[in-house]
Amino acid sequence: QVQLVESGGGLVQAGGSLRLSCAASGSIFSITAMGWYRRAPGKERELVASITSGGSTDYADSVKGRFTISEDNTKTTVYLQANSLKPEDTAVYYCYAESPSYEYFWGRGTQVTVSS
């Protein structure tokens, strides 16, 4: 069992930055990938960024060049550095973890609000 707890969301002005954190506990050795989804009102859930246990990363086109996903050297915490934030980035951001059997674990989400 894996538990995920997000933090770091908040209210920022357009052009500002936030650093989101996702702390994992439990059966962390079962994790093969982690990442961030977001959901805004009226929109479908969107995969923002992902990182494998080997360090390979992928990003949505909408955030390339602005967001960076990383993990600590113990692979117990994943970060999302979000720079040059835009109002359209406003959403609840959810951290997920993937097991080798493609079981998914989710955090409860953290709100990011970008004012124009």
XYZ file of C-alpha atoms in Angstrom:
116
model
C 0.000 0.000 0.000
C 1.262 3.458 -0.964
C 0.093 6.720 0.550
C 0.649 10.043 -1.219
C 0.363 13.496 0.318
C 0.596 16.638 -1.815
C 1.557 20.100 -0.631
C 2.686 23.440 -2.006
C -0.424 24.666 -3.773
C -1.683 28.175 -3.341
C -2.702 31.449 -4.940
C -0.229 33.252 -7.199
C -0.332 35.987 -9.801
C 0.218 35.242 -13.471
C 3.928 34.894 -14.132
C 4.630 33.604 -10.646
C 5.900 30.231 -9.490
C 4.933 27.402 -7.183
C 6.713 24.240 -6.128
C 4.427 21.283 -5.494
C 5.579 18.313 -3.442
C 4.291 14.763 -3.236
C 5.541 12.639 -0.353
C 5.165 8.877 -0.655
C 5.075 6.375 2.171
C 4.296 2.698 2.554
C 5.350 0.208 -0.119
C 7.480 2.705 -2.001
C 9.680 0.033 -3.593
C 6.703 -1.047 -5.671
C 6.594 2.296 -7.506
C 7.718 2.340 -11.135
C 6.541 5.835 -12.057
C 5.050 8.929 -10.476
C 3.545 12.084 -11.832
C 0.955 14.807 -11.717
C -2.505 15.140 -13.172
C -4.642 18.230 -12.990
C -8.353 18.865 -13.308
C -9.914 22.251 -13.906
C -13.648 22.988 -13.806
C -15.235 22.137 -17.134
C -12.177 20.267 -18.390
C -11.125 16.643 -18.572
C -8.336 15.402 -16.370
C -4.961 16.170 -17.957
C -1.625 14.454 -17.429
C 0.820 17.256 -16.683
C 4.114 15.471 -16.080
C 5.517 12.060 -15.245
C 8.808 10.572 -14.121
C 9.947 6.956 -14.048
C 12.031 5.360 -11.335
C 14.954 5.625 -13.759
C 14.495 9.373 -14.077
C 12.926 9.666 -17.529
C 10.438 12.535 -17.748
C 7.553 13.533 -19.961
C 5.416 16.669 -20.101
C 2.193 17.880 -21.563
C 2.735 20.276 -24.461
C 0.903 22.965 -22.523
C 3.559 23.067 -19.782
C 6.787 22.274 -21.644
C 9.449 24.842 -20.896
C 7.607 26.070 -17.805
C 7.198 23.043 -15.523
C 9.863 20.640 -14.270
C 9.254 17.330 -12.515
C 11.941 15.822 -10.302
C 12.414 13.394 -7.446
C 14.710 13.201 -4.461
C 17.536 10.685 -4.281
C 15.519 8.335 -2.074
C 12.603 8.393 -4.535
C 10.179 9.083 -1.726
C 9.262 12.607 -2.805
C 8.366 13.995 -6.228
C 8.300 17.696 -7.025
C 6.689 19.831 -9.677
C 8.351 23.203 -10.177
C 5.807 25.368 -11.963
C 7.146 28.624 -13.395
C 5.615 31.350 -15.556
C 2.183 30.333 -14.357
C -0.854 31.251 -16.416
C -4.514 31.527 -15.405
C -5.229 28.401 -17.466
C -2.960 26.458 -15.105
C -5.577 26.899 -12.385
C -6.682 23.431 -11.296
C -6.527 20.835 -8.587
C -3.236 18.984 -9.004
C -3.170 15.294 -8.091
C -0.084 13.199 -7.519
C -0.116 9.567 -8.627
C 2.136 6.550 -8.313
C 2.187 3.509 -10.585
C 3.071 -0.048 -9.590
C 4.631 -2.660 -11.912
C 1.177 -4.260 -12.214
C -0.319 -0.893 -13.266
C -2.119 -0.330 -10.009
C -2.449 3.383 -9.338
C -2.375 5.294 -6.076
C -3.590 8.864 -5.719
C -3.185 11.787 -3.411
C -6.108 13.951 -2.386
C -4.955 16.916 -4.469
C -3.689 20.432 -3.913
C -5.330 23.560 -5.308
C -3.361 25.856 -7.603
C -4.995 29.181 -8.442
C -3.380 31.682 -10.814
C -4.911 35.137 -10.950
C -4.889 37.287 -14.071
